[in-house]
N, CA, C and O atoms as a MOPAC input file, in Angstrom:
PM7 MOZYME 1SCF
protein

 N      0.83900 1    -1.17000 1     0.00000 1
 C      0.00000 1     0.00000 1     0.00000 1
 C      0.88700 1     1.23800 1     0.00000 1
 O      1.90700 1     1.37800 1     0.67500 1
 N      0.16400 1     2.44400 1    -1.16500 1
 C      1.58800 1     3.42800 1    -0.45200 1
 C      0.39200 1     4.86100 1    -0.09700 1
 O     -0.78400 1     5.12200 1    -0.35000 1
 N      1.29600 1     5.36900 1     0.47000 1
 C      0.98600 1     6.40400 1     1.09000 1
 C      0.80000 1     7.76400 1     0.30500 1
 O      1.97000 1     8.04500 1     0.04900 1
 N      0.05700 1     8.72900 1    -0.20300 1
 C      0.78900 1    10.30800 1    -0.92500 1
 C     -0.14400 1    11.00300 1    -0.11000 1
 O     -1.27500 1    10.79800 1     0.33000 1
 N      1.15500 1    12.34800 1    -0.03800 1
 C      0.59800 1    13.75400 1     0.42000 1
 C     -0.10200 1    14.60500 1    -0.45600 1
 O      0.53300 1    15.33800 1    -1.21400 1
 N     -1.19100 1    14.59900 1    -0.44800 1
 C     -1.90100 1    15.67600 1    -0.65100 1
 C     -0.81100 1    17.01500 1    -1.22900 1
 O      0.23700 1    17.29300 1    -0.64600 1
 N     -1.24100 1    17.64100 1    -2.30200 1
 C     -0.64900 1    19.41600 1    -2.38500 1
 C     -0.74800 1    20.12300 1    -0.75600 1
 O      0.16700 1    20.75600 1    -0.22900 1
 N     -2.01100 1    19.85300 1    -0.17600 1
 C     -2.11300 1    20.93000 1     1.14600 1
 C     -1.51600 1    20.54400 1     2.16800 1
 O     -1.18900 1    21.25300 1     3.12000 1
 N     -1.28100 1    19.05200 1     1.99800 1
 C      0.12100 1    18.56400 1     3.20400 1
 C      1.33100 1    18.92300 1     2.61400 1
 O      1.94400 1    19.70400 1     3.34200 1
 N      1.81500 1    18.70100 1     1.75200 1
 C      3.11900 1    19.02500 1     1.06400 1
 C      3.39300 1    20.77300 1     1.62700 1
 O      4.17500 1    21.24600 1     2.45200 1
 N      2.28900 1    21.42500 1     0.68800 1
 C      2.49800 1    22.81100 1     1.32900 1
 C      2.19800 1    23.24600 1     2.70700 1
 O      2.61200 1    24.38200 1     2.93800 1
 N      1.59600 1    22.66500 1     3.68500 1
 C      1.40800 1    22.96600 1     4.85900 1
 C      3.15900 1    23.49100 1     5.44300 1
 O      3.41100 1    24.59900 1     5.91700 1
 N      3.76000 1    22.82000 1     5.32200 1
 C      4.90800 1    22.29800 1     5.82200 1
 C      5.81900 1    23.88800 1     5.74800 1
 O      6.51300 1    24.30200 1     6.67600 1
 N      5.57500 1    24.73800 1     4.19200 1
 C      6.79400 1    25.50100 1     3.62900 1
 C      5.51800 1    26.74400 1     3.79100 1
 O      5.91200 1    27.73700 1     3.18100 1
 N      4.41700 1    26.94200 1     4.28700 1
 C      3.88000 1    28.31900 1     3.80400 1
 C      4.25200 1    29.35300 1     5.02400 1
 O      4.75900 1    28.72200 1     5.95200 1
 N      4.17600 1    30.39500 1     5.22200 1
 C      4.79000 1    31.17200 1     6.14200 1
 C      3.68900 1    31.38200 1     7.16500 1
 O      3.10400 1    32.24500 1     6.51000 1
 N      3.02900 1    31.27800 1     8.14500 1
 C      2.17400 1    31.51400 1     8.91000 1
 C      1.31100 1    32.31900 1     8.93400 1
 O      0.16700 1    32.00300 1     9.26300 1
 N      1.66000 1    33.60100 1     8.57700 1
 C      0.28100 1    34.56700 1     8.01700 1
 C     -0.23500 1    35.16300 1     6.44400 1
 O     -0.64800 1    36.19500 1     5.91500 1
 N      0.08400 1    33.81400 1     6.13800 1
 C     -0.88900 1    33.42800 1     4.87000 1
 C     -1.86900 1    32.74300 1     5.09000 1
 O     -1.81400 1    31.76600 1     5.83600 1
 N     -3.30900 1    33.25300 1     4.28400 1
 C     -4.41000 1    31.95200 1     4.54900 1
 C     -4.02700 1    30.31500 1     4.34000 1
 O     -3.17500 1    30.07100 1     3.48500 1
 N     -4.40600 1    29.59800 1     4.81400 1
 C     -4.89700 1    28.44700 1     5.45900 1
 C     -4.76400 1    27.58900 1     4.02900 1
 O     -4.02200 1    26.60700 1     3.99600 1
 N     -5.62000 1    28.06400 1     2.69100 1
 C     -5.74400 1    27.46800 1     1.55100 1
 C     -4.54400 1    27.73200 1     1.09100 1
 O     -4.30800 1    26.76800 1     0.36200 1
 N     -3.60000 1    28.46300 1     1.05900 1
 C     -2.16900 1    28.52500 1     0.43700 1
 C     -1.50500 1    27.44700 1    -0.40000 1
 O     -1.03200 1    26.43400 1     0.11600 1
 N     -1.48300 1    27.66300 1    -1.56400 1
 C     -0.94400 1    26.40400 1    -2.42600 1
 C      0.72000 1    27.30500 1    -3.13600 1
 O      0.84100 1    28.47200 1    -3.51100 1
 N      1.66800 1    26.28900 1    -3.09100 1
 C      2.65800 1    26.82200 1    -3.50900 1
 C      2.99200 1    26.93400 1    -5.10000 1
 O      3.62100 1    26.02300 1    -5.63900 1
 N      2.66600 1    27.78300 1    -5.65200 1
 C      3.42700 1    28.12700 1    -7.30300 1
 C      4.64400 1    27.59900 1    -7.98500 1
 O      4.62200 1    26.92400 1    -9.01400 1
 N      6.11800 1    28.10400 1    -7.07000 1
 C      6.77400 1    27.86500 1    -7.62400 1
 C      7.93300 1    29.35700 1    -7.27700 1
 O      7.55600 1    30.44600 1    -6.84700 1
 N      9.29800 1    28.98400 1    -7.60100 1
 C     10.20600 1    29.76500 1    -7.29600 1
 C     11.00500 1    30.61300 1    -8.38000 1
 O     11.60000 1    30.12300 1    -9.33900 1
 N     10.91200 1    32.08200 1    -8.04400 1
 C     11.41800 1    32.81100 1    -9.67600 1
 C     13.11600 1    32.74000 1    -9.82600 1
 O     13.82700 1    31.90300 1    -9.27000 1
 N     13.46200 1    33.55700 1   -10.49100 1
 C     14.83200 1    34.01100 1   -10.62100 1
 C     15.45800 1    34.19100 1    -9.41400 1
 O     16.41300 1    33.52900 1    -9.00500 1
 N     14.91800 1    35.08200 1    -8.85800 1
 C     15.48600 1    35.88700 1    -7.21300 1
 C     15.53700 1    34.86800 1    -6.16800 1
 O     16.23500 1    35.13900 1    -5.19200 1
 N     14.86800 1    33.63800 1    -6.19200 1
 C     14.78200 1    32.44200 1    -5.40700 1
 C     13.35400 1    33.15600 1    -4.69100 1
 O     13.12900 1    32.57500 1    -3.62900 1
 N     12.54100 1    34.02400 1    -4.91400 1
 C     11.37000 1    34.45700 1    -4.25200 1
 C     10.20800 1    33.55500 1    -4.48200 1
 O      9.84400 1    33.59700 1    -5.65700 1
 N      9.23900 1    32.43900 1    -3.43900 1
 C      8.66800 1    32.04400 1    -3.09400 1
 C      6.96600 1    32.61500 1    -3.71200 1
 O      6.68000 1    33.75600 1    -3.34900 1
 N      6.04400 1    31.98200 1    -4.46600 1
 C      5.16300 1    32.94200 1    -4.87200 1
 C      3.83900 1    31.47800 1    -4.44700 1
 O      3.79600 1    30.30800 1    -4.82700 1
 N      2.90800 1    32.30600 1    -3.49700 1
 C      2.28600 1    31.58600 1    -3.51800 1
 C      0.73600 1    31.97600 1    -4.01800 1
 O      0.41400 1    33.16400 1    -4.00200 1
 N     -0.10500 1    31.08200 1    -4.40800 1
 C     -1.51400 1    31.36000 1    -4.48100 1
 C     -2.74200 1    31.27500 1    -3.64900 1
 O     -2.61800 1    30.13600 1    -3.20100 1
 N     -3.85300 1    31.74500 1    -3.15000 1
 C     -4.49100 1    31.77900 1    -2.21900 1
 C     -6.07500 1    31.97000 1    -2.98600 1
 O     -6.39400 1    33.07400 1    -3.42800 1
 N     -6.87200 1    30.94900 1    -3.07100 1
 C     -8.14900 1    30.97600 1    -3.14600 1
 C     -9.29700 1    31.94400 1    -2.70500 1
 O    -10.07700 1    32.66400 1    -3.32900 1
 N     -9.07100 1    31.65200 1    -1.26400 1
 C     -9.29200 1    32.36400 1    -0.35100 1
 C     -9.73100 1    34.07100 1    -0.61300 1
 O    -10.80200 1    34.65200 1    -0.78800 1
 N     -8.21800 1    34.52100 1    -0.53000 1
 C     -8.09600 1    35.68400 1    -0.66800 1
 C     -8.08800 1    35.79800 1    -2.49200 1
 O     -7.74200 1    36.84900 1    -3.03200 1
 N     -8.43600 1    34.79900 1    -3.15400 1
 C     -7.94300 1    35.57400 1    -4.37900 1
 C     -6.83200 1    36.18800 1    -4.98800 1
 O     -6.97200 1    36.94700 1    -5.94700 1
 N     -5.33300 1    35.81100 1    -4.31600 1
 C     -4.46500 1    36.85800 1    -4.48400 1
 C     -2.63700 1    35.86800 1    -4.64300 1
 O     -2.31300 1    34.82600 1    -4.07400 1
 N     -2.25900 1    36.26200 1    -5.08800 1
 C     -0.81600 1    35.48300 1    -5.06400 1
 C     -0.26900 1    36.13500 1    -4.35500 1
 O     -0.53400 1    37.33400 1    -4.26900 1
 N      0.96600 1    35.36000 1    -3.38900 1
 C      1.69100 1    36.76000 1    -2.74500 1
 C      2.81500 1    36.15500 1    -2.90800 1
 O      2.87800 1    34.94500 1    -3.12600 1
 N      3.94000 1    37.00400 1    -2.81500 1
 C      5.57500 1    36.75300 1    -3.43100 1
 C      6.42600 1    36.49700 1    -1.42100 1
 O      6.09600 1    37.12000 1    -0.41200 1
 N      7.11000 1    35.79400 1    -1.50100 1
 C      7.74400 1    35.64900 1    -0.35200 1
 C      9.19200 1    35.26800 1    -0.48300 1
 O      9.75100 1    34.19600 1    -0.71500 1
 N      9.81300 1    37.05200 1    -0.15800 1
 C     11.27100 1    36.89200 1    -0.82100 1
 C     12.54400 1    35.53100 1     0.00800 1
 O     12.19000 1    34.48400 1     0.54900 1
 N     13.47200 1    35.85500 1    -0.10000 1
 C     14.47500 1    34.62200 1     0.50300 1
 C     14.57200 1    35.41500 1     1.97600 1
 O     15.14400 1    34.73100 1     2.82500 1
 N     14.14400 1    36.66200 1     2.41600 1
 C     14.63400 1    36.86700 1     3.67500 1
 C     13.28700 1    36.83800 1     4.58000 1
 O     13.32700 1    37.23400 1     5.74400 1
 N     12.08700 1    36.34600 1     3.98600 1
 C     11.11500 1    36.10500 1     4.41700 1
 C      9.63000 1    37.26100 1     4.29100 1
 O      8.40800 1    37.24200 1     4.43500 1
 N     10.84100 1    38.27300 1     3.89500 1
 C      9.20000 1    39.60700 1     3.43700 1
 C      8.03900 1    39.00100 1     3.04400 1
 O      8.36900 1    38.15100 1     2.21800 1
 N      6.70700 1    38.98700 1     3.21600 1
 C      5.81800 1    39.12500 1     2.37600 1
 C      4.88800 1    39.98300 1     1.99200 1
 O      4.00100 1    40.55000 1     2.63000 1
 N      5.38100 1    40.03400 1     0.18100 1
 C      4.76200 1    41.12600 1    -0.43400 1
 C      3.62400 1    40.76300 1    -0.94600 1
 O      2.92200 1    41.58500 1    -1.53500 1

């Protein structure tokens, strides 16, 4: 039998804490900046390497 994580377990793990709850991870640009998507809010937000979120 095998086991898989879910996208929302996978991302549970890497989203930054005051992002909504639905947070699914995008993918990483040039800058190594973190961009995630949010249902929720409707909104992508960028999360640089020193942890800003814009």
């Amino acid at each position: 039998m095998h086991t898989y994580q879910t996208y929302s377990q996978k991302n549970a793990d890497e989203v930054p804490s005051e992002l909504p709850s639905d947070t699914l991870r995008l993918g990483v640009d040039g800058a190594s900046s973190t961009h995630y998507f949010s249902r929720i809010a409707d909104t992508i937000v960028v999360v640089g390497t020193d942890g800003a979120v814009e």
